[in-house]
C-alpha cells in the first residue's frame, strides 16, 4: 500500500504530477476520507484554472470548509494536509503508484481472460493496462486537425498485393491503419508479409520488417527472390546474389530489417523513429517480448502497441500471428480463429486477412484470403489467390512457369 501523504504531496505540489496521476488513473480505495477530500479539491482547482501550477492552500481550506462546514472535520482535514512532507521524490512516488495499479489491473485481467470474459469491462481494463504498462509519460496530443493534416486520399493510400486484394479493399490502406494477417503454421503468412514488403519497396515505400523466426540471411534471400523475380533456390552463390541485388536496384534500398532476439515494442518504435518507414511489418507478433502475465494478455497488449507505433510514426502496420486449431483445414477463417485472442488482436485491427487452405488448395499452391474485419472500405468476404514460394509471390493469377 502506497503512503497517500507522499502521493498527495506530489499531486498538490506540481500540476505535472497531477496530470500523470490522472493519466494512469486513481483508485478511490487508495485514499482515506481525508485523502479523498484533498484529492477532489486538487482536481477542482486544476480544472478551474488551466494555468495553475500548484495547489493553493488557502483555496484548499475554503474548499474543505465549504464541504464540511467549520468544525472538527474541516480542522482534521487541514491538519492532515499540514502533515504532508515538504520534500518528496515525485518520480519515485508516481512510479511506485503506477506499479501498484499495474499489479492489481494485471491480476483482474488475468482472471477475466481465464474465465472467458471478453466484454466491455475486459476491453476497458486492457486499455488501462496498456497505459499503466507504458508508464505515466506521454506526448502532448493534438486536439484539432487542420487543413495541413489532410492530403488527397487516393494519393495517400498504400496499395496492397496482389492487385485482386487491393481492389477488394478499395485501392489500398492509409497510414495509421493496422493490418492483422493470421493463419495456421505453414499456411503462407510470412510469404504474404514478405510479398507485401517487397511490392511496397518496388513502389517506392520505405519498409521496416521486424522478424526473428527465420535467420536474417534466409529472410533477405526470400525478399530478393521477389524483388529480382528469380527463384530463391538459385540464390546459392555470391555472384547470383550480386546480380539479384543489382536487378532489385533502388527497391532494395527501401528495405530495412530489424532482426533481434527479445525485440520489444520500444525497439520497434526507436527503429521507426530512425528509419521513418511507410510500412512496418511484424513477423510474428508472438516473438516480441512483453512483460504481461499470460500469453493471451501478452498478445493483446502487443497488438495494441503495434497499432500505437503505426499511429505515432504515421505508418501502415502489419502484424503476423497464428490461427488456432479451429482454423485447421479451413478455407474461410473468422475473427475467432485467431489463436489465444478472440478480442484483443481483432480489436486492434482495422483490416484482418486470414490465410486459409485445405488439402486441395495446398496441392495447387492456392490460398483463400478471408476478410472478416474491414474498416478500410467495409467490404467483407474473401478471394482466391495463388502463391509462388520460389519467388515469394502472392498472385491474382497462377504463374505460368
PDB file of N, CA and C in Angstrom, residues 302-372:
ATOM      1  N   UNK A 302       0.528  -6.521 -27.073  1.00  0.00           N
ATOM      2  CA  UNK A 302       1.425  -6.308 -28.210  1.00  0.00           C
ATOM      3  C   UNK A 302       0.671  -5.797 -29.433  1.00  0.00           C
ATOM      4  N   UNK A 303      -0.530  -6.329 -29.665  1.00  0.00           N
ATOM      5  CA  UNK A 303      -1.332  -5.876 -30.806  1.00  0.00           C
ATOM      6  C   UNK A 303      -1.639  -4.390 -30.682  1.00  0.00           C
ATOM      7  N   UNK A 304      -1.979  -3.958 -29.483  1.00  0.00           N
ATOM      8  CA  UNK A 304      -2.274  -2.544 -29.261  1.00  0.00           C
ATOM      9  C   UNK A 304      -0.999  -1.699 -29.389  1.00  0.00           C
ATOM     10  N   UNK A 305       0.114  -2.229 -28.910  1.00  0.00           N
ATOM     11  CA  UNK A 305       1.371  -1.480 -29.008  1.00  0.00           C
ATOM     12  C   UNK A 305       1.775  -1.273 -30.462  1.00  0.00           C
ATOM     13  N   UNK A 306       1.636  -2.310 -31.286  1.00  0.00           N
ATOM     14  CA  UNK A 306       1.989  -2.180 -32.704  1.00  0.00           C
ATOM     15  C   UNK A 306       1.083  -1.150 -33.370  1.00  0.00           C
ATOM     16  N   UNK A 307      -0.196  -1.208 -33.048  1.00  0.00           N
ATOM     17  CA  UNK A 307      -1.123  -0.220 -33.614  1.00  0.00           C
ATOM     18  C   UNK A 307      -0.698   1.197 -33.236  1.00  0.00           C
ATOM     19  N   UNK A 308      -0.347   1.397 -31.970  1.00  0.00           N
ATOM     20  CA  UNK A 308       0.033   2.725 -31.497  1.00  0.00           C
ATOM     21  C   UNK A 308       1.339   3.197 -32.132  1.00  0.00           C
ATOM     22  N   UNK A 309       2.262   2.263 -32.417  1.00  0.00           N
ATOM     23  CA  UNK A 309       3.508   2.624 -33.103  1.00  0.00           C
ATOM     24  C   UNK A 309       3.193   3.167 -34.491  1.00  0.00           C
ATOM     25  N   UNK A 310       2.261   2.517 -35.188  1.00  0.00           N
ATOM     26  CA  UNK A 310       1.871   2.994 -36.514  1.00  0.00           C
ATOM     27  C   UNK A 310       1.284   4.390 -36.474  1.00  0.00           C
ATOM     28  N   UNK A 311       0.440   4.642 -35.491  1.00  0.00           N
ATOM     29  CA  UNK A 311      -0.164   5.965 -35.359  1.00  0.00           C
ATOM     30  C   UNK A 311       0.905   6.999 -35.010  1.00  0.00           C
ATOM     31  N   UNK A 312       1.784   6.642 -34.069  1.00  0.00           N
ATOM     32  CA  UNK A 312       2.820   7.576 -33.633  1.00  0.00           C
ATOM     33  C   UNK A 312       3.760   7.949 -34.766  1.00  0.00           C
ATOM     34  N   UNK A 313       4.111   6.975 -35.617  1.00  0.00           N
ATOM     35  CA  UNK A 313       5.101   7.216 -36.665  1.00  0.00           C
ATOM     36  C   UNK A 313       4.475   7.365 -38.052  1.00  0.00           C
ATOM     37  N   UNK A 314       3.139   7.496 -38.089  1.00  0.00           N
ATOM     38  CA  UNK A 314       2.435   7.758 -39.350  1.00  0.00           C
ATOM     39  C   UNK A 314       2.757   6.701 -40.406  1.00  0.00           C
ATOM     40  N   UNK A 315       2.614   5.445 -40.017  1.00  0.00           N
ATOM     41  CA  UNK A 315       2.943   4.331 -40.905  1.00  0.00           C
ATOM     42  C   UNK A 315       1.814   3.304 -40.903  1.00  0.00           C
ATOM     43  N   UNK A 316       1.720   2.562 -41.984  1.00  0.00           N
ATOM     44  CA  UNK A 316       0.867   1.373 -42.015  1.00  0.00           C
ATOM     45  C   UNK A 316       1.565   0.282 -41.208  1.00  0.00           C
ATOM     46  N   UNK A 317       0.824  -0.443 -40.385  1.00  0.00           N
ATOM     47  CA  UNK A 317       1.408  -1.564 -39.653  1.00  0.00           C
ATOM     48  C   UNK A 317       0.724  -2.860 -40.059  1.00  0.00           C
ATOM     49  N   UNK A 318       1.525  -3.912 -40.125  1.00  0.00           N
ATOM     50  CA  UNK A 318       1.019  -5.247 -40.454  1.00  0.00           C
ATOM     51  C   UNK A 318       1.632  -6.239 -39.479  1.00  0.00           C
ATOM     52  N   UNK A 319       0.791  -6.940 -38.735  1.00  0.00           N
ATOM     53  CA  UNK A 319       1.255  -7.936 -37.773  1.00  0.00           C
ATOM     54  C   UNK A 319       0.843  -9.326 -38.239  1.00  0.00           C
ATOM     55  N   UNK A 320       1.783 -10.256 -38.143  1.00  0.00           N
ATOM     56  CA  UNK A 320       1.515 -11.647 -38.480  1.00  0.00           C
ATOM     57  C   UNK A 320       1.332 -12.418 -37.177  1.00  0.00           C
ATOM     58  N   UNK A 321       0.276 -13.220 -37.108  1.00  0.00           N
ATOM     59  CA  UNK A 321       0.033 -14.011 -35.907  1.00  0.00           C
ATOM     60  C   UNK A 321      -0.585 -15.351 -36.282  1.00  0.00           C
ATOM     61  N   UNK A 322      -0.661 -16.243 -35.302  1.00  0.00           N
ATOM     62  CA  UNK A 322      -1.131 -17.596 -35.567  1.00  0.00           C
ATOM     63  C   UNK A 322      -2.648 -17.687 -35.484  1.00  0.00           C
ATOM     64  N   UNK A 323      -3.206 -18.622 -36.236  1.00  0.00           N
ATOM     65  CA  UNK A 323      -4.596 -19.048 -36.050  1.00  0.00           C
ATOM     66  C   UNK A 323      -4.585 -20.323 -35.221  1.00  0.00           C
ATOM     67  N   UNK A 324      -5.635 -20.527 -34.443  1.00  0.00           N
ATOM     68  CA  UNK A 324      -5.715 -21.686 -33.570  1.00  0.00           C
ATOM     69  C   UNK A 324      -6.122 -22.954 -34.299  1.00  0.00           C
ATOM     70  N   UNK A 325      -6.293 -24.030 -33.530  1.00  0.00           N
ATOM     71  CA  UNK A 325      -6.675 -25.324 -34.099  1.00  0.00           C
ATOM     72  C   UNK A 325      -7.994 -25.256 -34.851  1.00  0.00           C
ATOM     73  N   UNK A 326      -8.850 -24.320 -34.474  1.00  0.00           N
ATOM     74  CA  UNK A 326     -10.154 -24.198 -35.134  1.00  0.00           C
ATOM     75  C   UNK A 326     -10.015 -23.871 -36.611  1.00  0.00           C
ATOM     76  N   UNK A 327      -8.853 -23.377 -37.031  1.00  0.00           N
ATOM     77  CA  UNK A 327      -8.649 -22.992 -38.430  1.00  0.00           C
ATOM     78  C   UNK A 327      -8.061 -24.124 -39.280  1.00  0.00           C
ATOM     79  N   UNK A 328      -7.749 -25.263 -38.662  1.00  0.00           N
ATOM     80  CA  UNK A 328      -7.117 -26.365 -39.398  1.00  0.00           C
ATOM     81  C   UNK A 328      -8.022 -26.872 -40.509  1.00  0.00           C
ATOM     82  N   UNK A 329      -7.481 -26.921 -41.719  1.00  0.00           N
ATOM     83  CA  UNK A 329      -8.229 -27.460 -42.851  1.00  0.00           C
ATOM     84  C   UNK A 329      -9.340 -26.574 -43.358  1.00  0.00           C
ATOM     85  N   UNK A 330      -9.423 -25.339 -42.880  1.00  0.00           N
ATOM     86  CA  UNK A 330     -10.496 -24.425 -43.286  1.00  0.00           C
ATOM     87  C   UNK A 330      -9.996 -23.432 -44.324  1.00  0.00           C
ATOM     88  N   UNK A 331     -10.852 -23.136 -45.280  1.00  0.00           N
ATOM     89  CA  UNK A 331     -10.552 -22.071 -46.221  1.00  0.00           C
ATOM     90  C   UNK A 331     -10.969 -20.715 -45.661  1.00  0.00           C
ATOM     91  N   UNK A 332     -12.186 -20.644 -45.151  1.00  0.00           N
ATOM     92  CA  UNK A 332     -12.738 -19.384 -44.656  1.00  0.00           C
ATOM     93  C   UNK A 332     -12.448 -19.257 -43.160  1.00  0.00           C
ATOM     94  N   UNK A 333     -11.672 -18.257 -42.787  1.00  0.00           N
ATOM     95  CA  UNK A 333     -11.324 -18.026 -41.391  1.00  0.00           C
ATOM     96  C   UNK A 333     -12.146 -16.862 -40.835  1.00  0.00           C
ATOM     97  N   UNK A 334     -12.525 -17.000 -39.566  1.00  0.00           N
ATOM     98  CA  UNK A 334     -13.289 -15.963 -38.880  1.00  0.00           C
ATOM     99  C   UNK A 334     -12.383 -15.259 -37.867  1.00  0.00           C
ATOM    100  N   UNK A 335     -12.901 -14.178 -37.286  1.00  0.00           N
ATOM    101  CA  UNK A 335     -12.123 -13.445 -36.283  1.00  0.00           C
ATOM    102  C   UNK A 335     -11.766 -14.322 -35.096  1.00  0.00           C
ATOM    103  N   UNK A 336     -12.688 -15.206 -34.696  1.00  0.00           N
ATOM    104  CA  UNK A 336     -12.431 -16.031 -33.513  1.00  0.00           C
ATOM    105  C   UNK A 336     -11.487 -17.196 -33.778  1.00  0.00           C
ATOM    106  N   UNK A 337     -10.944 -17.286 -34.996  1.00  0.00           N
ATOM    107  CA  UNK A 337      -9.924 -18.303 -35.276  1.00  0.00           C
ATOM    108  C   UNK A 337      -8.518 -17.847 -34.870  1.00  0.00           C
ATOM    109  N   UNK A 338      -8.360 -16.578 -34.474  1.00  0.00           N
ATOM    110  CA  UNK A 338      -7.058 -16.101 -34.021  1.00  0.00           C
ATOM    111  C   UNK A 338      -6.675 -16.837 -32.737  1.00  0.00           C
ATOM    112  N   UNK A 339      -5.463 -17.358 -32.686  1.00  0.00           N
ATOM    113  CA  UNK A 339      -5.019 -18.128 -31.528  1.00  0.00           C
ATOM    114  C   UNK A 339      -4.829 -17.220 -30.316  1.00  0.00           C
ATOM    115  N   UNK A 340      -5.329 -17.654 -29.182  1.00  0.00           N
ATOM    116  CA  UNK A 340      -5.140 -17.026 -27.875  1.00  0.00           C
ATOM    117  C   UNK A 340      -5.907 -15.725 -27.697  1.00  0.00           C
ATOM    118  N   UNK A 341      -6.446 -15.155 -28.742  1.00  0.00           N
ATOM    119  CA  UNK A 341      -7.041 -13.822 -28.604  1.00  0.00           C
ATOM    120  C   UNK A 341      -8.276 -13.696 -29.480  1.00  0.00           C
ATOM    121  N   UNK A 342      -9.446 -13.754 -28.844  1.00  0.00           N
ATOM    122  CA  UNK A 342     -10.685 -13.547 -29.581  1.00  0.00           C
ATOM    123  C   UNK A 342     -11.116 -12.091 -29.562  1.00  0.00           C
ATOM    124  N   UNK A 343     -10.424 -11.278 -28.774  1.00  0.00           N
ATOM    125  CA  UNK A 343     -10.863  -9.900 -28.581  1.00  0.00           C
ATOM    126  C   UNK A 343      -9.757  -8.894 -28.846  1.00  0.00           C
ATOM    127  N   UNK A 344      -8.618  -9.027 -28.151  1.00  0.00           N
ATOM    128  CA  UNK A 344      -7.587  -8.002 -28.192  1.00  0.00           C
ATOM    129  C   UNK A 344      -6.981  -7.782 -29.564  1.00  0.00           C
ATOM    130  N   UNK A 345      -6.537  -8.861 -30.234  1.00  0.00           N
ATOM    131  CA  UNK A 345      -5.931  -8.719 -31.558  1.00  0.00           C
ATOM    132  C   UNK A 345      -6.953  -8.239 -32.588  1.00  0.00           C
ATOM    133  N   UNK A 346      -8.142  -8.869 -32.682  1.00  0.00           N
ATOM    134  CA  UNK A 346      -9.144  -8.339 -33.613  1.00  0.00           C
ATOM    135  C   UNK A 346      -9.536  -6.898 -33.296  1.00  0.00           C
ATOM    136  N   UNK A 347      -9.600  -6.572 -32.000  1.00  0.00           N
ATOM    137  CA  UNK A 347      -9.993  -5.220 -31.623  1.00  0.00           C
ATOM    138  C   UNK A 347      -9.000  -4.170 -32.068  1.00  0.00           C
ATOM    139  N   UNK A 348      -7.718  -4.526 -32.148  1.00  0.00           N
ATOM    140  CA  UNK A 348      -6.682  -3.573 -32.534  1.00  0.00           C
ATOM    141  C   UNK A 348      -6.537  -3.448 -34.050  1.00  0.00           C
ATOM    142  N   UNK A 349      -7.202  -4.325 -34.805  1.00  0.00           N
ATOM    143  CA  UNK A 349      -7.019  -4.365 -36.260  1.00  0.00           C
ATOM    144  C   UNK A 349      -8.063  -3.523 -36.991  1.00  0.00           C
ATOM    145  N   UNK A 350      -7.620  -2.850 -38.049  1.00  0.00           N
ATOM    146  CA  UNK A 350      -8.536  -2.196 -38.968  1.00  0.00           C
ATOM    147  C   UNK A 350      -8.894  -3.129 -40.121  1.00  0.00           C
ATOM    148  N   UNK A 351      -7.970  -4.019 -40.451  1.00  0.00           N
ATOM    149  CA  UNK A 351      -8.172  -4.977 -41.532  1.00  0.00           C
ATOM    150  C   UNK A 351      -7.599  -6.311 -41.105  1.00  0.00           C
ATOM    151  N   UNK A 352      -8.417  -7.361 -41.180  1.00  0.00           N
ATOM    152  CA  UNK A 352      -7.948  -8.702 -40.849  1.00  0.00           C
ATOM    153  C   UNK A 352      -7.949  -9.558 -42.109  1.00  0.00           C
ATOM    154  N   UNK A 353      -6.822 -10.244 -42.336  1.00  0.00           N
ATOM    155  CA  UNK A 353      -6.672 -11.110 -43.507  1.00  0.00           C
ATOM    156  C   UNK A 353      -6.317 -12.501 -43.012  1.00  0.00           C
ATOM    157  N   UNK A 354      -7.248 -13.438 -43.146  1.00  0.00           N
ATOM    158  CA  UNK A 354      -6.999 -14.815 -42.756  1.00  0.00           C
ATOM    159  C   UNK A 354      -6.521 -15.626 -43.946  1.00  0.00           C
ATOM    160  N   UNK A 355      -5.425 -16.358 -43.771  1.00  0.00           N
ATOM    161  CA  UNK A 355      -4.867 -17.176 -44.849  1.00  0.00           C
ATOM    162  C   UNK A 355      -5.330 -18.609 -44.628  1.00  0.00           C
ATOM    163  N   UNK A 356      -6.290 -19.054 -45.435  1.00  0.00           N
ATOM    164  CA  UNK A 356      -6.872 -20.376 -45.261  1.00  0.00           C
ATOM    165  C   UNK A 356      -6.482 -21.326 -46.380  1.00  0.00           C
ATOM    166  N   UNK A 357      -6.416 -22.613 -46.045  1.00  0.00           N
ATOM    167  CA  UNK A 357      -6.139 -23.619 -47.071  1.00  0.00           C
ATOM    168  C   UNK A 357      -6.640 -24.976 -46.610  1.00  0.00           C
ATOM    169  N   UNK A 358      -6.908 -25.824 -47.584  1.00  0.00           N
ATOM    170  CA  UNK A 358      -7.199 -27.236 -47.323  1.00  0.00           C
ATOM    171  C   UNK A 358      -6.269 -28.064 -48.200  1.00  0.00           C
ATOM    172  N   UNK A 359      -6.468 -29.358 -48.229  1.00  0.00           N
ATOM    173  CA  UNK A 359      -5.553 -30.225 -48.991  1.00  0.00           C
ATOM    174  C   UNK A 359      -5.566 -29.894 -50.477  1.00  0.00           C
ATOM    175  N   UNK A 360      -6.740 -29.577 -51.005  1.00  0.00           N
ATOM    176  CA  UNK A 360      -6.850 -29.262 -52.433  1.00  0.00           C
ATOM    177  C   UNK A 360      -6.080 -27.981 -52.765  1.00  0.00           C
ATOM    178  N   UNK A 361      -6.269 -26.955 -51.966  1.00  0.00           N
ATOM    179  CA  UNK A 361      -5.576 -25.691 -52.206  1.00  0.00           C
ATOM    180  C   UNK A 361      -4.077 -25.848 -52.014  1.00  0.00           C
ATOM    181  N   UNK A 362      -3.670 -26.649 -51.036  1.00  0.00           N
ATOM    182  CA  UNK A 362      -2.254 -26.869 -50.782  1.00  0.00           C
ATOM    183  C   UNK A 362      -1.582 -27.487 -52.004  1.00  0.00           C
ATOM    184  N   UNK A 363      -2.249 -28.444 -52.619  1.00  0.00           N
ATOM    185  CA  UNK A 363      -1.693 -29.136 -53.780  1.00  0.00           C
ATOM    186  C   UNK A 363      -1.578 -28.220 -54.987  1.00  0.00           C
ATOM    187  N   UNK A 364      -2.435 -27.205 -55.061  1.00  0.00           N
ATOM    188  CA  UNK A 364      -2.465 -26.319 -56.231  1.00  0.00           C
ATOM    189  C   UNK A 364      -1.777 -24.980 -55.984  1.00  0.00           C
ATOM    190  N   UNK A 365      -1.095 -24.849 -54.840  1.00  0.00           N
ATOM    191  CA  UNK A 365      -0.457 -23.579 -54.482  1.00  0.00           C
ATOM    192  C   UNK A 365      -1.465 -22.436 -54.481  1.00  0.00           C
ATOM    193  N   UNK A 366      -2.644 -22.702 -53.961  1.00  0.00           N
ATOM    194  CA  UNK A 366      -3.676 -21.680 -53.821  1.00  0.00           C
ATOM    195  C   UNK A 366      -3.886 -21.372 -52.343  1.00  0.00           C
ATOM    196  N   UNK A 367      -4.405 -20.197 -52.074  1.00  0.00           N
ATOM    197  CA  UNK A 367      -4.803 -19.812 -50.728  1.00  0.00           C
ATOM    198  C   UNK A 367      -6.114 -19.037 -50.822  1.00  0.00           C
ATOM    199  N   UNK A 368      -6.884 -19.100 -49.732  1.00  0.00           N
ATOM    200  CA  UNK A 368      -8.111 -18.303 -49.664  1.00  0.00           C
ATOM    201  C   UNK A 368      -7.884 -17.211 -48.629  1.00  0.00           C
ATOM    202  N   UNK A 369      -7.995 -15.958 -49.058  1.00  0.00           N
ATOM    203  CA  UNK A 369      -7.830 -14.828 -48.163  1.00  0.00           C
ATOM    204  C   UNK A 369      -9.204 -14.386 -47.658  1.00  0.00           C
ATOM    205  N   UNK A 370      -9.437 -14.599 -46.380  1.00  0.00           N
ATOM    206  CA  UNK A 370     -10.699 -14.182 -45.758  1.00  0.00           C
ATOM    207  C   UNK A 370     -10.542 -12.768 -45.206  1.00  0.00           C
ATOM    208  N   UNK A 371     -11.587 -11.976 -45.330  1.00  0.00           N
ATOM    209  CA  UNK A 371     -11.598 -10.612 -44.795  1.00  0.00           C
ATOM    210  C   UNK A 371     -12.776 -10.504 -43.816  1.00  0.00           C
ATOM    211  N   UNK A 372     -12.608 -10.981 -42.565  1.00  0.00           N
ATOM    212  CA  UNK A 372     -13.711 -10.933 -41.611  1.00  0.00           C
ATOM    213  C   UNK A 372     -13.894  -9.561 -40.955  1.00  0.00           C
TER     214      UNK A 372
END
